């Protein structure tokens, strides 16, 4: 249940969208096409048996030149490990080699949608589609998309990632931290406004509402 009205929710979303324009990836000229957390098995490239399932945020961005797609950029980030920020950038000219080595049947202009489709399938049907990231000593590595059939597992294709430059990672971490701070502040301000509105009509009701919310939050924190 939301204690914010539609206008208040719209204001929060509008400010969040304005702040999103300060995303370092967007400032670099890219447009975000996909942004979702997915489960990825992280393995050491030297010991693939030692896998750790982690929740990784995957973002896909595109850059265009003269209304033509020129680059597809995929980012991997982990909110629990801010130093984990890997990128894979594929230009239109580089795609031919990727297409040939992976025997892809998709064109460059449809490549983003193809990746999005596999990522969505890994979320909705994890028993059939999995993602494995084999990390190298330099913290880069290969992300492999796998389809599990009845009798065997098939590699759909693989993408090589490199660790993003330290300055870019630092800028991204600061941006994400500021974004969370802003969203929390906006929520707190809007909720405080709502309490004041309720209190002006019924101080007793405001006290009950505040007590109920504080109790629910305390219970949730205990259960964590």
mmCIF file of C-alpha atoms in Angstrom:
data_model
loop_
_atom_site.group_PDB
_atom_site.id
_atom_site.type_symbol
_atom_site.label_atom_id
_atom_site.label_comp_id
_atom_site.label_asym_id
_atom_site.label_seq_id
_atom_site.Cartn_x
_atom_site.Cartn_y
_atom_site.Cartn_z
ATOM 1 C CA UNK A 1 0.000 0.000 0.000
ATOM 2 C CA UNK A 2 1.350 3.453 -0.951
ATOM 3 C CA UNK A 3 0.813 6.470 1.293
ATOM 4 C CA UNK A 4 1.755 8.811 -1.559
ATOM 5 C CA UNK A 5 -0.783 10.116 -4.044
ATOM 6 C CA UNK A 6 -0.290 10.026 -7.806
ATOM 7 C CA UNK A 7 1.001 13.597 -7.934
ATOM 8 C CA UNK A 8 3.623 12.895 -5.271
ATOM 9 C CA UNK A 9 4.740 9.695 -6.993
ATOM 10 C CA UNK A 10 4.999 11.622 -10.282
ATOM 11 C CA UNK A 11 7.177 14.290 -8.674
ATOM 12 C CA UNK A 12 9.563 11.649 -7.298
ATOM 13 C CA UNK A 13 9.759 9.886 -10.657
ATOM 14 C CA UNK A 14 10.337 13.169 -12.506
ATOM 15 C CA UNK A 15 13.250 14.163 -10.257
ATOM 16 C CA UNK A 16 14.700 10.639 -10.488
ATOM 17 C CA UNK A 17 14.501 10.773 -14.287
ATOM 18 C CA UNK A 18 16.229 14.163 -14.339
ATOM 19 C CA UNK A 19 18.999 12.798 -12.122
ATOM 20 C CA UNK A 20 19.290 9.709 -14.353
ATOM 21 C CA UNK A 21 20.449 12.003 -17.142
ATOM 22 C CA UNK A 22 23.640 12.479 -15.102
ATOM 23 C CA UNK A 23 24.502 8.787 -15.499
ATOM 24 C CA UNK A 24 28.143 8.657 -16.724
ATOM 25 C CA UNK A 25 27.167 6.175 -19.447
ATOM 26 C CA UNK A 26 24.452 8.508 -20.732
ATOM 27 C CA UNK A 27 26.828 11.471 -20.547
ATOM 28 C CA UNK A 28 29.200 9.468 -22.764
ATOM 29 C CA UNK A 29 26.551 9.557 -25.495
ATOM 30 C CA UNK A 30 24.760 6.252 -24.909
ATOM 31 C CA UNK A 31 21.058 5.562 -24.501
ATOM 32 C CA UNK A 32 20.087 2.883 -21.967
ATOM 33 C CA UNK A 33 17.982 0.137 -23.570
ATOM 34 C CA UNK A 34 17.966 -2.462 -20.796
ATOM 35 C CA UNK A 35 18.562 -2.280 -17.053
ATOM 36 C CA UNK A 36 17.735 -5.258 -14.867
ATOM 37 C CA UNK A 37 19.208 -7.489 -12.161
ATOM 38 C CA UNK A 38 19.780 -11.108 -13.193
ATOM 39 C CA UNK A 39 21.411 -14.153 -11.640
ATOM 40 C CA UNK A 40 24.863 -14.912 -13.000
ATOM 41 C CA UNK A 41 27.183 -17.734 -11.988
ATOM 42 C CA UNK A 42 30.603 -16.177 -11.337
ATOM 43 C CA UNK A 43 33.457 -18.630 -11.792
ATOM 44 C CA UNK A 44 37.233 -18.471 -11.802
ATOM 45 C CA UNK A 45 38.518 -19.015 -15.336
ATOM 46 C CA UNK A 46 41.109 -21.418 -13.885
ATOM 47 C CA UNK A 47 38.554 -23.357 -11.831
ATOM 48 C CA UNK A 48 35.115 -23.378 -13.461
ATOM 49 C CA UNK A 49 33.805 -25.851 -10.856
ATOM 50 C CA UNK A 50 33.899 -23.174 -8.168
ATOM 51 C CA UNK A 51 30.834 -21.085 -9.053
ATOM 52 C CA UNK A 52 29.081 -18.422 -7.006
ATOM 53 C CA UNK A 53 25.580 -17.294 -7.958
ATOM 54 C CA UNK A 54 25.380 -13.514 -7.669
ATOM 55 C CA UNK A 55 22.751 -10.908 -8.461
ATOM 56 C CA UNK A 56 24.311 -8.735 -11.144
ATOM 57 C CA UNK A 57 22.777 -5.674 -12.726
ATOM 58 C CA UNK A 58 23.064 -5.892 -16.504
ATOM 59 C CA UNK A 59 22.681 -2.776 -18.594
ATOM 60 C CA UNK A 60 22.639 -2.523 -22.366
ATOM 61 C CA UNK A 61 23.206 0.829 -24.027
ATOM 62 C CA UNK A 62 23.384 1.975 -27.623
ATOM 63 C CA UNK A 63 25.154 4.819 -29.381
ATOM 64 C CA UNK A 64 24.106 6.112 -32.785
ATOM 65 C CA UNK A 65 25.762 8.193 -35.478
ATOM 66 C CA UNK A 66 23.655 9.862 -38.167
ATOM 67 C CA UNK A 67 20.651 7.856 -36.931
ATOM 68 C CA UNK A 68 22.540 4.599 -37.489
ATOM 69 C CA UNK A 69 23.508 2.220 -34.684
ATOM 70 C CA UNK A 70 27.263 2.501 -34.179
ATOM 71 C CA UNK A 71 27.926 0.815 -30.814
ATOM 72 C CA UNK A 72 26.321 -1.611 -28.392
ATOM 73 C CA UNK A 73 27.633 -1.453 -24.842
ATOM 74 C CA UNK A 74 26.899 -4.040 -22.136
ATOM 75 C CA UNK A 75 27.709 -3.309 -18.497
ATOM 76 C CA UNK A 76 27.850 -5.654 -15.510
ATOM 77 C CA UNK A 77 27.704 -4.155 -12.023
ATOM 78 C CA UNK A 78 27.325 -5.560 -8.520
ATOM 79 C CA UNK A 79 25.785 -3.398 -5.790
ATOM 80 C CA UNK A 80 27.486 -5.553 -3.142
ATOM 81 C CA UNK A 81 30.909 -5.148 -4.751
ATOM 82 C CA UNK A 82 31.261 -1.637 -6.148
ATOM 83 C CA UNK A 83 34.639 -2.512 -7.662
ATOM 84 C CA UNK A 84 32.946 -5.058 -9.916
ATOM 85 C CA UNK A 85 32.078 -3.045 -13.014
ATOM 86 C CA UNK A 86 32.790 -4.710 -16.340
ATOM 87 C CA UNK A 87 32.042 -3.525 -19.836
ATOM 88 C CA UNK A 88 31.823 -4.944 -23.339
ATOM 89 C CA UNK A 89 31.598 -2.533 -26.245
ATOM 90 C CA UNK A 90 30.932 -3.760 -29.770
ATOM 91 C CA UNK A 91 31.067 -1.443 -32.760
ATOM 92 C CA UNK A 92 29.331 -2.039 -36.065
ATOM 93 C CA UNK A 93 32.658 -2.986 -37.671
ATOM 94 C CA UNK A 94 33.582 -5.385 -34.840
ATOM 95 C CA UNK A 95 30.242 -7.160 -34.950
ATOM 96 C CA UNK A 96 31.092 -9.113 -38.121
ATOM 97 C CA UNK A 97 33.880 -10.986 -36.322
ATOM 98 C CA UNK A 98 31.659 -11.640 -33.289
ATOM 99 C CA UNK A 99 28.893 -12.846 -35.576
ATOM 100 C CA UNK A 100 31.244 -15.215 -37.384
ATOM 101 C CA UNK A 101 33.006 -16.636 -34.297
ATOM 102 C CA UNK A 102 29.697 -17.273 -32.505
ATOM 103 C CA UNK A 103 27.733 -18.266 -35.610
ATOM 104 C CA UNK A 104 25.097 -15.692 -34.835
ATOM 105 C CA UNK A 105 22.085 -15.372 -37.093
ATOM 106 C CA UNK A 106 21.176 -11.892 -35.934
ATOM 107 C CA UNK A 107 22.060 -8.564 -37.539
ATOM 108 C CA UNK A 108 23.827 -5.794 -35.650
ATOM 109 C CA UNK A 109 20.701 -3.628 -35.459
ATOM 110 C CA UNK A 110 18.862 -6.497 -33.724
ATOM 111 C CA UNK A 111 21.751 -7.516 -31.457
ATOM 112 C CA UNK A 112 20.492 -5.567 -28.430
ATOM 113 C CA UNK A 113 17.056 -7.186 -28.611
ATOM 114 C CA UNK A 114 18.672 -10.605 -28.955
ATOM 115 C CA UNK A 115 20.677 -10.098 -25.744
ATOM 116 C CA UNK A 116 17.636 -8.673 -23.949
ATOM 117 C CA UNK A 117 15.600 -11.721 -24.958
ATOM 118 C CA UNK A 118 18.176 -14.134 -23.523
ATOM 119 C CA UNK A 119 18.484 -12.125 -20.313
ATOM 120 C CA UNK A 120 14.708 -12.097 -19.869
ATOM 121 C CA UNK A 121 14.581 -15.846 -20.477
ATOM 122 C CA UNK A 122 17.275 -16.420 -17.842
ATOM 123 C CA UNK A 123 15.005 -14.619 -15.347
ATOM 124 C CA UNK A 124 11.719 -16.262 -16.353
ATOM 125 C CA UNK A 125 13.012 -19.772 -17.121
ATOM 126 C CA UNK A 126 16.325 -20.218 -15.251
ATOM 127 C CA UNK A 127 16.096 -23.980 -15.682
ATOM 128 C CA UNK A 128 16.467 -23.490 -19.449
ATOM 129 C CA UNK A 129 18.720 -20.438 -19.760
ATOM 130 C CA UNK A 130 21.748 -19.606 -17.629
ATOM 131 C CA UNK A 131 24.550 -17.055 -17.586
ATOM 132 C CA UNK A 132 28.110 -17.839 -16.559
ATOM 133 C CA UNK A 133 30.842 -15.243 -16.128
ATOM 134 C CA UNK A 134 34.337 -16.738 -16.062
ATOM 135 C CA UNK A 135 36.519 -14.144 -14.401
ATOM 136 C CA UNK A 136 40.174 -13.718 -15.306
ATOM 137 C CA UNK A 137 42.997 -12.601 -13.026
ATOM 138 C CA UNK A 138 42.567 -9.028 -14.328
ATOM 139 C CA UNK A 139 38.891 -9.128 -13.202
ATOM 140 C CA UNK A 140 37.623 -9.106 -16.769
ATOM 141 C CA UNK A 141 36.261 -12.278 -18.305
ATOM 142 C CA UNK A 142 33.817 -14.003 -20.625
ATOM 143 C CA UNK A 143 30.047 -13.925 -20.178
ATOM 144 C CA UNK A 144 28.520 -17.042 -21.719
ATOM 145 C CA UNK A 145 24.836 -17.480 -22.510
ATOM 146 C CA UNK A 146 23.825 -21.123 -22.120
ATOM 147 C CA UNK A 147 20.672 -22.982 -23.110
ATOM 148 C CA UNK A 148 19.918 -26.243 -21.311
ATOM 149 C CA UNK A 149 18.308 -28.844 -23.545
ATOM 150 C CA UNK A 150 17.039 -32.262 -22.495
ATOM 151 C CA UNK A 151 20.330 -34.060 -23.034
ATOM 152 C CA UNK A 152 22.959 -31.333 -23.089
ATOM 153 C CA UNK A 153 23.820 -27.703 -22.536
ATOM 154 C CA UNK A 154 24.457 -25.520 -25.569
ATOM 155 C CA UNK A 155 26.519 -22.338 -25.659
ATOM 156 C CA UNK A 156 24.458 -19.704 -27.460
ATOM 157 C CA UNK A 157 27.310 -17.188 -27.606
ATOM 158 C CA UNK A 158 29.953 -15.505 -25.453
ATOM 159 C CA UNK A 159 31.025 -11.915 -24.921
ATOM 160 C CA UNK A 160 34.379 -10.761 -23.581
ATOM 161 C CA UNK A 161 34.319 -8.106 -20.860
ATOM 162 C CA UNK A 162 37.067 -5.924 -19.456
ATOM 163 C CA UNK A 163 37.169 -4.150 -16.120
ATOM 164 C CA UNK A 164 36.104 -0.541 -16.667
ATOM 165 C CA UNK A 165 38.724 2.194 -16.133
ATOM 166 C CA UNK A 166 39.108 3.099 -12.449
ATOM 167 C CA UNK A 167 38.052 6.713 -13.016
ATOM 168 C CA UNK A 168 34.850 5.574 -14.713
ATOM 169 C CA UNK A 169 34.087 3.084 -11.921
ATOM 170 C CA UNK A 170 34.650 5.791 -9.317
ATOM 171 C CA UNK A 171 32.316 8.158 -11.177
ATOM 172 C CA UNK A 172 29.665 5.444 -11.540
ATOM 173 C CA UNK A 173 29.844 4.520 -7.854
ATOM 174 C CA UNK A 174 29.466 8.163 -6.820
ATOM 175 C CA UNK A 175 26.532 8.592 -9.207
ATOM 176 C CA UNK A 176 24.749 5.490 -7.890
ATOM 177 C CA UNK A 177 25.334 6.550 -4.279
ATOM 178 C CA UNK A 178 23.983 10.044 -4.925
ATOM 179 C CA UNK A 179 20.981 8.624 -6.783
ATOM 180 C CA UNK A 180 20.013 6.386 -3.861
ATOM 181 C CA UNK A 181 20.493 9.283 -1.417
ATOM 182 C CA UNK A 182 18.287 11.529 -3.535
ATOM 183 C CA UNK A 183 15.519 8.953 -3.868
ATOM 184 C CA UNK A 184 15.516 8.282 -0.113
ATOM 185 C CA UNK A 185 15.427 12.003 0.652
ATOM 186 C CA UNK A 186 12.516 12.541 -1.738
ATOM 187 C CA UNK A 187 10.606 9.658 -0.173
ATOM 188 C CA UNK A 188 11.238 10.942 3.335
ATOM 189 C CA UNK A 189 10.108 14.454 2.390
ATOM 190 C CA UNK A 190 6.944 13.206 0.696
ATOM 191 C CA UNK A 191 6.050 10.889 3.589
ATOM 192 C CA UNK A 192 6.650 13.695 6.077
ATOM 193 C CA UNK A 193 4.319 15.919 4.038
ATOM 194 C CA UNK A 194 1.705 13.179 4.055
ATOM 195 C CA UNK A 195 1.925 12.828 7.838
ATOM 196 C CA UNK A 196 1.427 16.582 8.234
ATOM 197 C CA UNK A 197 -1.642 16.463 5.996
ATOM 198 C CA UNK A 198 -3.150 13.628 8.031
ATOM 199 C CA UNK A 199 -2.275 15.355 11.316
ATOM 200 C CA UNK A 200 -4.013 18.568 10.232
ATOM 201 C CA UNK A 201 -7.230 16.586 9.797
ATOM 202 C CA UNK A 202 -6.862 14.124 12.666
ATOM 203 C CA UNK A 203 -3.896 14.147 15.073
ATOM 204 C CA UNK A 204 -5.050 10.822 16.537
ATOM 205 C CA UNK A 205 -5.134 9.163 13.103
ATOM 206 C CA UNK A 206 -1.666 10.518 12.317
ATOM 207 C CA UNK A 207 -0.321 9.021 15.534
ATOM 208 C CA UNK A 208 -1.856 5.620 14.738
ATOM 209 C CA UNK A 209 -0.543 5.701 11.164
ATOM 210 C CA UNK A 210 2.979 6.684 12.212
ATOM 211 C CA UNK A 211 3.051 3.998 14.917
ATOM 212 C CA UNK A 212 1.836 1.372 12.443
ATOM 213 C CA UNK A 213 4.492 2.225 9.855
ATOM 214 C CA UNK A 214 7.311 2.400 12.409
ATOM 215 C CA UNK A 215 6.236 -0.971 13.808
ATOM 216 C CA UNK A 216 6.195 -2.548 10.358
ATOM 217 C CA UNK A 217 9.666 -1.180 9.577
ATOM 218 C CA UNK A 218 11.049 -2.428 12.885
ATOM 219 C CA UNK A 219 9.588 -5.891 12.251
ATOM 220 C CA UNK A 220 11.092 -5.993 8.765
ATOM 221 C CA UNK A 221 14.530 -5.026 10.084
ATOM 222 C CA UNK A 222 14.361 -7.766 12.734
ATOM 223 C CA UNK A 223 13.472 -10.379 10.102
ATOM 224 C CA UNK A 224 16.389 -9.424 7.850
#
